[in-house]
Coordinates of C-alpha atoms and ligand atoms in Angstrom, one line a residue:
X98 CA 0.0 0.0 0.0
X99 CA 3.3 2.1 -0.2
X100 CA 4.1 4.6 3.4
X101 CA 3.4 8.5 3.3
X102 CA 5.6 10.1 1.5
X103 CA 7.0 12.4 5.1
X104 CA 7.9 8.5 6.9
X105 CA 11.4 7.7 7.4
X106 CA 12.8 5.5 4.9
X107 CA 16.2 3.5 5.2
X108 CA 18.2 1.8 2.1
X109 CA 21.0 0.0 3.4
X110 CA 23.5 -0.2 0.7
X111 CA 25.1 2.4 -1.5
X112 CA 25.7 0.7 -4.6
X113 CA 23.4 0.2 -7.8
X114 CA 20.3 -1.1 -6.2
X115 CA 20.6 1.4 -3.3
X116 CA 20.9 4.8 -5.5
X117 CA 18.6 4.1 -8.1
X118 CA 16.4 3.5 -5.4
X119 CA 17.5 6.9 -3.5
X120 CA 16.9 8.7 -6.9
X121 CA 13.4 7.5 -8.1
X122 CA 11.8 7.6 -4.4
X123 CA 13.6 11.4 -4.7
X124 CA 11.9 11.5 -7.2
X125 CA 8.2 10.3 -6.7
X126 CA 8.4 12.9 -3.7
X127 CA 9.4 10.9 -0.4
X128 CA 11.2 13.7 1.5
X129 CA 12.7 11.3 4.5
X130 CA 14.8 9.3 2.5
X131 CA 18.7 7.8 4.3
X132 CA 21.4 5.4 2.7
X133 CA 23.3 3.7 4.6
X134 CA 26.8 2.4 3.4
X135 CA 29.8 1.1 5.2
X136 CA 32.6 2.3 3.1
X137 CA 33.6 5.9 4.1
X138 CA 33.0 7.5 0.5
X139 CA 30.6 6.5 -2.8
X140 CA 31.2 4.2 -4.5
X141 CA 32.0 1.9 -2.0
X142 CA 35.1 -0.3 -1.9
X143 CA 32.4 -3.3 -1.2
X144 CA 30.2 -2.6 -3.8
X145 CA 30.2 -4.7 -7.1
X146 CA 29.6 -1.8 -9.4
X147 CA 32.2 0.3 -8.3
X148 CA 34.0 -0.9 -11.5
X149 CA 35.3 1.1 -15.2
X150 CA 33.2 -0.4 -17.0
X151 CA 30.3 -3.1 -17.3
X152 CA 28.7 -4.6 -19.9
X153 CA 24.9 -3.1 -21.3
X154 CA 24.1 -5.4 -24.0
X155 CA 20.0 -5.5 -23.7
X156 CA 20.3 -8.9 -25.8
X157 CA 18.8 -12.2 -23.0
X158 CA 17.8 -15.5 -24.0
X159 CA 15.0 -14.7 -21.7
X160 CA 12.7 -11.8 -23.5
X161 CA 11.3 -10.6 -20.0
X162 CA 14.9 -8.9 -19.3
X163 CA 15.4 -8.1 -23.0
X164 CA 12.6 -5.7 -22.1
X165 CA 13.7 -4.5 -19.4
X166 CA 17.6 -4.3 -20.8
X167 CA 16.0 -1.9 -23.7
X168 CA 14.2 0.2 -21.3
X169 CA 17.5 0.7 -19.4
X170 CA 19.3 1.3 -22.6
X171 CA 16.9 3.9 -23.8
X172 CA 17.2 5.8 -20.1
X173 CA 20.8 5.3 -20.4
X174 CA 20.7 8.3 -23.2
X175 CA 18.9 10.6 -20.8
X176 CA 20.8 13.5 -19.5
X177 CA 22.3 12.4 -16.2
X178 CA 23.5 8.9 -17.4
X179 CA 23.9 9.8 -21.1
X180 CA 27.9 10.7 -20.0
X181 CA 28.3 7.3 -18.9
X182 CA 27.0 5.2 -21.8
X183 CA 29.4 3.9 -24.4
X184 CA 27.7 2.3 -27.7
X185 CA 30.6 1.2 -29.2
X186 CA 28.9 -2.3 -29.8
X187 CA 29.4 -6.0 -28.5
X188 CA 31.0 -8.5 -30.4
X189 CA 30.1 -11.7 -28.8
X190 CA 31.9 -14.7 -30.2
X191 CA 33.1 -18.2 -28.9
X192 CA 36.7 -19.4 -30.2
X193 CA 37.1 -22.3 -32.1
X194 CA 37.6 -24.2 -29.1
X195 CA 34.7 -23.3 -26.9
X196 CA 32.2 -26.0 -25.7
X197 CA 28.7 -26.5 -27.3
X198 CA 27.2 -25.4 -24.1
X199 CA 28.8 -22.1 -25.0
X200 CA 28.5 -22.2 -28.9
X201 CA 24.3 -23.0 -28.0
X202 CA 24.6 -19.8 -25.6
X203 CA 26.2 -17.6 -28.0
X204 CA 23.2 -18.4 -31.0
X205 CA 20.3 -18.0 -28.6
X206 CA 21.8 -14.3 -27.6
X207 CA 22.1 -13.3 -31.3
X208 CA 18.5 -15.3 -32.0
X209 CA 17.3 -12.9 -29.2
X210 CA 19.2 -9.6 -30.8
X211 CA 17.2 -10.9 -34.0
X212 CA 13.5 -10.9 -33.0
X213 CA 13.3 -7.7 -31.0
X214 CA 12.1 -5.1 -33.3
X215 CA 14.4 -2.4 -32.4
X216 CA 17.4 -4.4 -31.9
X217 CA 17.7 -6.4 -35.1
X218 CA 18.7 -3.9 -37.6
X219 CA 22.1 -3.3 -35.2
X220 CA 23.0 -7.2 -35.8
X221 CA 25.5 -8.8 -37.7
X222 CA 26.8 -11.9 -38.3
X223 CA 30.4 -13.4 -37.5
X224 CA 31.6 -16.5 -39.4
X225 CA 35.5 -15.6 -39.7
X226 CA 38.7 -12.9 -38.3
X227 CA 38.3 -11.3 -40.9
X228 CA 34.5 -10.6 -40.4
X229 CA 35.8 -8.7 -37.4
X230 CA 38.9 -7.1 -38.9
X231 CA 36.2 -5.6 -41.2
X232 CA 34.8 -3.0 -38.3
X233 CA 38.1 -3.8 -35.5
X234 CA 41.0 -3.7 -37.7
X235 CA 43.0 -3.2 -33.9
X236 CA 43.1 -6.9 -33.5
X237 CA 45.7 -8.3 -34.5
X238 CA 45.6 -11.6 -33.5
X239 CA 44.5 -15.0 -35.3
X240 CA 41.2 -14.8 -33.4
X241 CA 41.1 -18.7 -34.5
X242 CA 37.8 -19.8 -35.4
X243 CA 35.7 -17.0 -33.6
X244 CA 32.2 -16.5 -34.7
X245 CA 28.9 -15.3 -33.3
X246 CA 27.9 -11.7 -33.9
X247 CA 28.3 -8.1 -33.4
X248 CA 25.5 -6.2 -31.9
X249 CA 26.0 -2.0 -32.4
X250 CA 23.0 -1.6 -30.0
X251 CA 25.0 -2.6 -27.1
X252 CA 28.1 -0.9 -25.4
X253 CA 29.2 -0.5 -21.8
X254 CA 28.4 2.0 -19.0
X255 CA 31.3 3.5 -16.9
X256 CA 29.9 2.3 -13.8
X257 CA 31.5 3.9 -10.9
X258 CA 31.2 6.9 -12.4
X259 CA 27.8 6.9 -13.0
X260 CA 27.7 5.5 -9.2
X261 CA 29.1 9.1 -8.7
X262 CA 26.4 10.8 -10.7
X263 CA 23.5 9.6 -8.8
X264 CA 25.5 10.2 -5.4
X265 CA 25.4 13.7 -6.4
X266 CA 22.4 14.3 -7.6
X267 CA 20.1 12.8 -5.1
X268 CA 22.8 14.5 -2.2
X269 CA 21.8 17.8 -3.5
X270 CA 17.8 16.5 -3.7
X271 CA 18.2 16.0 0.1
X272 CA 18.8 12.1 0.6
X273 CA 20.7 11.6 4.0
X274 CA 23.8 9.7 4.1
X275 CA 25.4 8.1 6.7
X276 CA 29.3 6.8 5.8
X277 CA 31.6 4.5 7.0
X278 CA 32.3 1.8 9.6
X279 CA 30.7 3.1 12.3
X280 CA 28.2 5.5 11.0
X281 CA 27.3 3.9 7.7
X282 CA 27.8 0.1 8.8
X283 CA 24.4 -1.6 9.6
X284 CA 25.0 -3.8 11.5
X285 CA 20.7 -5.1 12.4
X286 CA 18.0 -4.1 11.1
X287 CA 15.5 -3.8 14.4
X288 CA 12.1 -5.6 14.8
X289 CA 9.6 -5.7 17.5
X290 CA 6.4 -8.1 17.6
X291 CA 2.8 -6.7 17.6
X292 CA -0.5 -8.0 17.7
X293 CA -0.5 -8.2 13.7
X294 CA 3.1 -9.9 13.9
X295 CA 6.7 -8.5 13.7
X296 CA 7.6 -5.7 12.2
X297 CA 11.5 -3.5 12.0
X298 CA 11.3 0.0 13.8
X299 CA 14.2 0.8 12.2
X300 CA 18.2 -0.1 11.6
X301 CA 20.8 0.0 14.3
X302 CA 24.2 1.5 13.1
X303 CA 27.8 -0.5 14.4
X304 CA 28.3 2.6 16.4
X305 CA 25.3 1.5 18.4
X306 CA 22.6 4.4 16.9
X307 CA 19.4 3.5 15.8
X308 CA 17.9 5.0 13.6
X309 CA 14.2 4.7 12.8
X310 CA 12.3 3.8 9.9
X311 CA 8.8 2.8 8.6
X312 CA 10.5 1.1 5.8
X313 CA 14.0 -0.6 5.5
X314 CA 15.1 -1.2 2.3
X315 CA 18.0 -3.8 2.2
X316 CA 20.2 -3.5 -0.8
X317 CA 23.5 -4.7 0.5
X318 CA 24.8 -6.5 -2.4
X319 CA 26.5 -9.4 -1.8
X320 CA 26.1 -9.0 1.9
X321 CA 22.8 -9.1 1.9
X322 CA 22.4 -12.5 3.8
X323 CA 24.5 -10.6 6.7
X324 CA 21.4 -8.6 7.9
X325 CA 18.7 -10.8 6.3
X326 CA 19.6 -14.7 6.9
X327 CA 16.4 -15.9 6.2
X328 CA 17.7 -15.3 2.3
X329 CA 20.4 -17.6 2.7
X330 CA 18.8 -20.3 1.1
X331 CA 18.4 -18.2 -2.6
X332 CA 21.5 -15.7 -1.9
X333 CA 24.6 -16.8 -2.5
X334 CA 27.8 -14.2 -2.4
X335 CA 29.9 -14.9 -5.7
X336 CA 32.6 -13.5 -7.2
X337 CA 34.5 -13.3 -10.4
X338 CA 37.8 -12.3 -11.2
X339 CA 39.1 -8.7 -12.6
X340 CA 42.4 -7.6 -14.1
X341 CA 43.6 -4.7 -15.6
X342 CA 46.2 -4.2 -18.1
X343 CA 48.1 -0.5 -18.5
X344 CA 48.6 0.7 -21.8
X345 CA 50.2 3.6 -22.9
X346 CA 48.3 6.7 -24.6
X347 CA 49.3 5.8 -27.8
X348 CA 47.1 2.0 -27.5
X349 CA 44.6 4.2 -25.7
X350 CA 44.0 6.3 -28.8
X351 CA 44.5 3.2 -31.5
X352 CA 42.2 0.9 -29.7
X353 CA 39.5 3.7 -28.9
X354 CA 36.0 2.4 -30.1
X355 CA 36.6 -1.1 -30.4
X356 CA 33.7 -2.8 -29.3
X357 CA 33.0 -4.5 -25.8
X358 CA 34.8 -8.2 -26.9
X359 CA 33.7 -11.0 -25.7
X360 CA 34.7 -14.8 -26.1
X361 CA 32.4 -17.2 -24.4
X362 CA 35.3 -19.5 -23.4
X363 CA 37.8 -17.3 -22.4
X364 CA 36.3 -13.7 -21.1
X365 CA 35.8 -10.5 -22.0
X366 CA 37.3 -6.6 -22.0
X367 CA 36.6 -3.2 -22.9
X368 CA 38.6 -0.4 -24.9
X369 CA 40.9 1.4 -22.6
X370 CA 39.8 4.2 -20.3
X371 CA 40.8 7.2 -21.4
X372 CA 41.2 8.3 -18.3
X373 CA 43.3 6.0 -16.8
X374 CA 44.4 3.7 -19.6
X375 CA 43.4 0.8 -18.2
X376 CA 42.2 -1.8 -20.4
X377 CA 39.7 -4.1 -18.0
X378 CA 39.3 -8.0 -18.3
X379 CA 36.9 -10.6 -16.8
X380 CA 37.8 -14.1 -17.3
X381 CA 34.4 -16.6 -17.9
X382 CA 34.3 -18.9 -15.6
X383 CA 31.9 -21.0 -12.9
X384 CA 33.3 -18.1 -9.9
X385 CA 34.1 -18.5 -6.6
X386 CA 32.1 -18.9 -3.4
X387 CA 32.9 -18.3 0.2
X388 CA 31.1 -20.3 2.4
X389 CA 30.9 -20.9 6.2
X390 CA 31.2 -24.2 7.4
X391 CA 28.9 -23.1 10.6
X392 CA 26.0 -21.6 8.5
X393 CA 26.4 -22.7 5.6
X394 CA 26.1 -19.2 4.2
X395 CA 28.5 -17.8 1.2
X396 CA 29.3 -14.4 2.5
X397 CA 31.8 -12.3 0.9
X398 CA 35.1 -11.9 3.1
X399 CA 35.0 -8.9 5.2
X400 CA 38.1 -6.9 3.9
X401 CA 38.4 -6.2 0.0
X402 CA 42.1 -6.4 0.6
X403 CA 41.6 -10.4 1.1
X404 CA 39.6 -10.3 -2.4
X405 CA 43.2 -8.7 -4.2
X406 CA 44.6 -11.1 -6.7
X407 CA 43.8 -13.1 -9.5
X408 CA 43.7 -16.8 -9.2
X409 CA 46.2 -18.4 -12.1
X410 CA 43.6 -20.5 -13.7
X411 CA 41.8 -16.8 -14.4
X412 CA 45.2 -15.4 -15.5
X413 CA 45.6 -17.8 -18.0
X414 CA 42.2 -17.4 -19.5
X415 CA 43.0 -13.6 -20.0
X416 CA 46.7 -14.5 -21.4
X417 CA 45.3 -16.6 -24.0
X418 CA 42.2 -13.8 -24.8
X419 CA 44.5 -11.4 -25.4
X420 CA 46.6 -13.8 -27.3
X421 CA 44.2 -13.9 -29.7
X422 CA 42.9 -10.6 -30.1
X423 CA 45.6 -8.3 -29.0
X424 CA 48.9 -10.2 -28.9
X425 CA 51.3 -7.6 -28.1
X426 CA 49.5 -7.0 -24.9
X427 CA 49.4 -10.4 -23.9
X428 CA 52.4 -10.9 -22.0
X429 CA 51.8 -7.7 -19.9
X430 CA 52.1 -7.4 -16.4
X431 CA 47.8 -7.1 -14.9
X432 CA 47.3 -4.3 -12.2
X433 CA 44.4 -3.7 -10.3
X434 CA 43.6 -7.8 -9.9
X435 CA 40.8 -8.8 -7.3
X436 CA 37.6 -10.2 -7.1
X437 CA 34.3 -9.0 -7.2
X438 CA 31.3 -10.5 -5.6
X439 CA 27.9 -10.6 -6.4
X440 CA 25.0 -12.0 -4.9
X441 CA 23.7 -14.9 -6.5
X442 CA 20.8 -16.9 -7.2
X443 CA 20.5 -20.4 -9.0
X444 CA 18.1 -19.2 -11.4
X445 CA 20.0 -16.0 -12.3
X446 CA 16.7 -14.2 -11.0
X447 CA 16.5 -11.1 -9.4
X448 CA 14.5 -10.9 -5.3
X449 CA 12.6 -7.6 -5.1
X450 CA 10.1 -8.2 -2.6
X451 CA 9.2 -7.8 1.1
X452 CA 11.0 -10.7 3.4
X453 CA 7.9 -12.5 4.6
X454 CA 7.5 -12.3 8.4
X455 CA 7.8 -8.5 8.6
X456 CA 4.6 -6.6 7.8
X457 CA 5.8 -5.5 4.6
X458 CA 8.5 -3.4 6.5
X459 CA 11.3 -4.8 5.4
X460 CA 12.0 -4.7 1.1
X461 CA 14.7 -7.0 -0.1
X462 CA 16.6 -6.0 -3.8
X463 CA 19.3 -9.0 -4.1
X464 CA 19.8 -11.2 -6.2
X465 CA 21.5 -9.3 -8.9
X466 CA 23.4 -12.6 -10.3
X467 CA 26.4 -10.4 -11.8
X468 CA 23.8 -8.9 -14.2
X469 CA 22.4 -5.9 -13.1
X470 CA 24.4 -2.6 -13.6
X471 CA 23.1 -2.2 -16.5
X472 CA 19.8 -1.6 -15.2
X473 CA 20.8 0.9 -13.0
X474 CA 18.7 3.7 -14.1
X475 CA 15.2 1.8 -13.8
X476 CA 15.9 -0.4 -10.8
X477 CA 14.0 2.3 -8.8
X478 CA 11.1 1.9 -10.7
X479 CA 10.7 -1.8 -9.1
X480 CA 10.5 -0.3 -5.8
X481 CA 8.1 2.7 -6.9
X482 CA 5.8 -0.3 -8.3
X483 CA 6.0 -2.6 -5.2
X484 CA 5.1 0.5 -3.2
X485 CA 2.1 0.9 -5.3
X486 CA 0.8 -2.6 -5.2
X487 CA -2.3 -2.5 -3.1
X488 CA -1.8 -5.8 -2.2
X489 CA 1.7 -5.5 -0.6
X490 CA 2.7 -8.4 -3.4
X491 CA 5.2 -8.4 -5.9
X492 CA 3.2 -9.3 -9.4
X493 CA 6.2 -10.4 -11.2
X494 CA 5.9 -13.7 -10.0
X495 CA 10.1 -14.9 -10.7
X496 CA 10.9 -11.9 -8.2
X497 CA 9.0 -12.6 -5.1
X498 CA 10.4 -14.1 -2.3
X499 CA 11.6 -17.8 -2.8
X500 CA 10.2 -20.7 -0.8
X501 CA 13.6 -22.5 0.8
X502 CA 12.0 -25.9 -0.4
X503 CA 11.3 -24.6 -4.2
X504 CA 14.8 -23.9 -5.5
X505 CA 16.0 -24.2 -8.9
X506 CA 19.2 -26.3 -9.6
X507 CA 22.2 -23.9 -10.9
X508 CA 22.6 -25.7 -13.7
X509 CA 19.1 -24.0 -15.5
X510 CA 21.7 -21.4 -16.4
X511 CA 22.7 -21.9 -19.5
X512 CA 25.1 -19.0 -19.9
X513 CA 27.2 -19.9 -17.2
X514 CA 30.1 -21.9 -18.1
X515 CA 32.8 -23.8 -15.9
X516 CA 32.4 -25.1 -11.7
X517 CA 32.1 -23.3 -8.9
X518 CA 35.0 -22.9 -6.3
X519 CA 35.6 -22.3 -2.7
X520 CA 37.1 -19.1 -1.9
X521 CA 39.3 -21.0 0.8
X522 CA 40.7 -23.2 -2.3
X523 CA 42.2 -20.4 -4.4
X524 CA 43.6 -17.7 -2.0
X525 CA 46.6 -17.0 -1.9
X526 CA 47.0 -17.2 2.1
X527 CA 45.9 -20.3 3.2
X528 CA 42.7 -20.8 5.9
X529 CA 39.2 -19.5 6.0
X530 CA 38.6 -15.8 5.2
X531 CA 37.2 -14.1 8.0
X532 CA 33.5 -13.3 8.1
Ligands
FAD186 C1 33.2 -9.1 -12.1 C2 31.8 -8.6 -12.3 C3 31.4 -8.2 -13.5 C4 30.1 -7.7 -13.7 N1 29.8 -7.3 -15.0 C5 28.6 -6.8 -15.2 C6 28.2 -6.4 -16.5 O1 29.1 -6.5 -17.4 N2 27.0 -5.9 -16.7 C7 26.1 -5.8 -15.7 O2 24.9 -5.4 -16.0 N3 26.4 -6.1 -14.4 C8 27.6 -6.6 -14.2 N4 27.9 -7.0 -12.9 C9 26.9 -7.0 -11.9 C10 26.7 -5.6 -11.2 O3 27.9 -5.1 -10.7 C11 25.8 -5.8 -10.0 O4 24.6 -6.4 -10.6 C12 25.4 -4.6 -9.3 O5 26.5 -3.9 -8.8 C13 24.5 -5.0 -8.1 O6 24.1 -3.9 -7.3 P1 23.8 -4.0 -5.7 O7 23.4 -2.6 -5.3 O8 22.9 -5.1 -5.5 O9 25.2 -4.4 -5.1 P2 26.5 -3.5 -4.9 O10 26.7 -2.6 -6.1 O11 27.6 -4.4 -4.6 O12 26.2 -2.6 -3.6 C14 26.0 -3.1 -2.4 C15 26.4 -2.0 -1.4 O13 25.9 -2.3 -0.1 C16 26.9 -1.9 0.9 N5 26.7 -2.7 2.1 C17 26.8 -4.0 2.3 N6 26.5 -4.3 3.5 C18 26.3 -3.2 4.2 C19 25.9 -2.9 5.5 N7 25.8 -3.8 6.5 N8 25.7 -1.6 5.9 C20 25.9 -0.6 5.0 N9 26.2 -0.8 3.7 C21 26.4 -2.1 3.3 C22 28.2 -2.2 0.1 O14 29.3 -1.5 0.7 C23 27.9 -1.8 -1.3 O15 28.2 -0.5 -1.5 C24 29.2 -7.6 -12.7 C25 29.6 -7.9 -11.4 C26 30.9 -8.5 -11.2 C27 31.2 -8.9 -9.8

């Protein structure tokens, strides 16, 4: 039924989920509106998106995110995110070595590209090198047997800087924010039963403060399972590697434009920041999980320091990418090496609903499944349209609350590719990460 718009209203979390959702409740005229975030400044050392660069292809198997992914796309040309929006194209491809899992994978994206009506005329189809030579003359390398497509709808979005954006605009708006350890750092979100059943009052602070609210609205990322265990069963914190390599301005200026490149066996990486020139990498890859023997729980380790390296199975991966795209960078030192972690569910679905048990007083946004920056400018309009439902129900049926006993095996997900490992297997310091 949604809370007057003068009620006090606390997002935990400053990252995507959390400032889209500070800008559009700005926006629909809620005047009492607090983030909360742990790390001292925005964006936050903790959260997934505070990256260069990520990914917005609108292209999904699935056409309910296509959708949504060519909404975002068309808001990502408005005037605040417009700076941050790249369309330089994505060439997805699989080598000649990839798996059929992947090769299937790489089809049904383009199939997808194919049938929406504003998408297809950007398609085009990759049977050879010299296919892509033809628009990226840059690479250089054998790219032996790649094929799939290139799609000059999609691009990427320089995600912590429009992280920054939003910080700034809904600061000056009036959203309260509350940094850091102490101040920032939730560390419970506060409940008290009534007659009608529990409901919170409000978040507690690890300095001790609480701080009440008639609606808390938990988007902690891949900690999410920290303040709201209940979720533990559908939440899993997940990570994937990132590397970077430094060219010099002369590469930065040649390879300015190529497209966002993306092998489904190997990984993926971006044109240099021009910034910066850094040249950023993901390897592809199952990811890595952190789990406590105790709970049971993946959580991500509690300093990002522990999350600085890249595991050698990744580095390899990356080696042999840019091997066969851009070989004289290939044997270059990476910089900036760590991983990033996500929260996770089996069915690569997002949660954006109420936790049960709380009189609709508690909203959960997780679940983003390393997919969702680049929704960031309409993940606020989930929350405006759960605070309308009269019902107090989320009508998109895949992003209610999930029963513990009606999971879906991770293996639905047909675009990942490659196991899972424990966190405690691959770092560098041996024993289990602190929680
Ligand atoms: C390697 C990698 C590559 C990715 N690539 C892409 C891509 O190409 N395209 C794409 O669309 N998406 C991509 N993503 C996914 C994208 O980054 C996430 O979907 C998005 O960042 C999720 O937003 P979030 O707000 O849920 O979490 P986050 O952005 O991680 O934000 C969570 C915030 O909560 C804060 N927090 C946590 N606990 C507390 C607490 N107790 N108190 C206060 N604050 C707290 C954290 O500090 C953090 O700032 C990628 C993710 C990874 C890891």
């Amino acid at each position: 039924m949604g809370i007057p718009s003068f009620e006090p209203i606390a997002i935990i979390g400053g990252g995507a989920f959390g400032l889209s959702t500070a800008l559009e409740l700005i926006q629909q005229g809620y005047t009492n509106v607090t983030v909360f975030e742990k790390d001292e400044e925005i964006p936050s050392r903790w959260s997934a998106a505070n990256d260069l660069n990520k990914i917005a292809r609108a292209e999904y198997e699935d056409d309910f995110y296509t959708d949504l992914a060519v909404q975002a796309q068309n808001a990502w040309q408005t005037p605040l995110f417009a700076p941050h929006f790249h369309r330089v194209g994505f060439l997805n491809c699989c080598s000649g070595a990839a798996s059929a899992k992947a090769v299937d994978t790489c089809k049904r994206f383009q199939a997808s590209a194919e049938r929406h009506p504003e998408m297809k005329k950007y398609v085009k189809t990759i049977n050879s090198a010299d296919d892509i030579r033809a628009t990226t003359w840059q690479f250089t390398g054998e790219l032996p047997g790649w094929k799939g497509y290139l799609n000059l709808f999609d691009g990427y979005v320089h995600s912590a800087n429009a992280l920054r954006s939003v910080y700034k605009k809904v600061r000056a708006e009036g959203v309260r924010f509350f940094l850091g350890a102490d101040a920032g750092a939730i560390s419970e979100i506060v409940y008290k039963d009534t007659p009608q059943g529990r409901r919170s009052t409000g978040v507690r602070t690890k300095n001790g403060r609480f701080h009440p609210a008639a609606l808390v609205i938990v988007a902690a990322g891949a900690a999410a399972t920290t303040l709201v265990p209940e979720a533990g069963s559908t939440i899993v914190a997940k990570s994937w590697s990132v590397a970077h390599v430094l060219c010099t301005d002369e590469e930065t200026s040649a390879l300015r434009g190529i497209p966002v490149t993306y092998a489904r066996d190997l990984g993926f990486f971006f044109e240099p920041d021009p910034k910066t020139n850094l040249l950023k990498l993901c390897p592809m890859g199952g990811g890595y999980i952190n789990t406590d023997p105790k709970t049971g729980l993946s959580q991500p380790p509690q300093s990002p320091a522990e999350s600085s390296f890249l595991p050698p199975g990744d580095e390899k991966k990356l080696r042999e990418l840019l091997r066969q795209t851009l070989p004289a960078l290939a044997d270059r030192p990476f910089v900036r090496k760590s991983l990033c972690w996500f929260a996770d569910t089996s069915d690569s679905d997002f949660v954006i609903d109420y936790v049960p048990n709380t009189s609709s007083t508690v909203m959960f946004l997780s679940g983003d499944s390393g997919h969702g920056f680049k929704l960031f400018p309409i993940v606020g309009h989930w929350v405006r349209d759960l605070l309308k439902a009269s019902d107090n129900k989320q009508s998109i049926t895949r992003w209610q609350w999930r029963d513990p006993k009606n999971q879906k095996d991770a293996g639905d997900v047909s675009w990942r590719v490659g196991d899972v490992t424990e966190f405690k297997d691959i770092r560098p310091v041996a024993g289990p990460a602190k929680l």
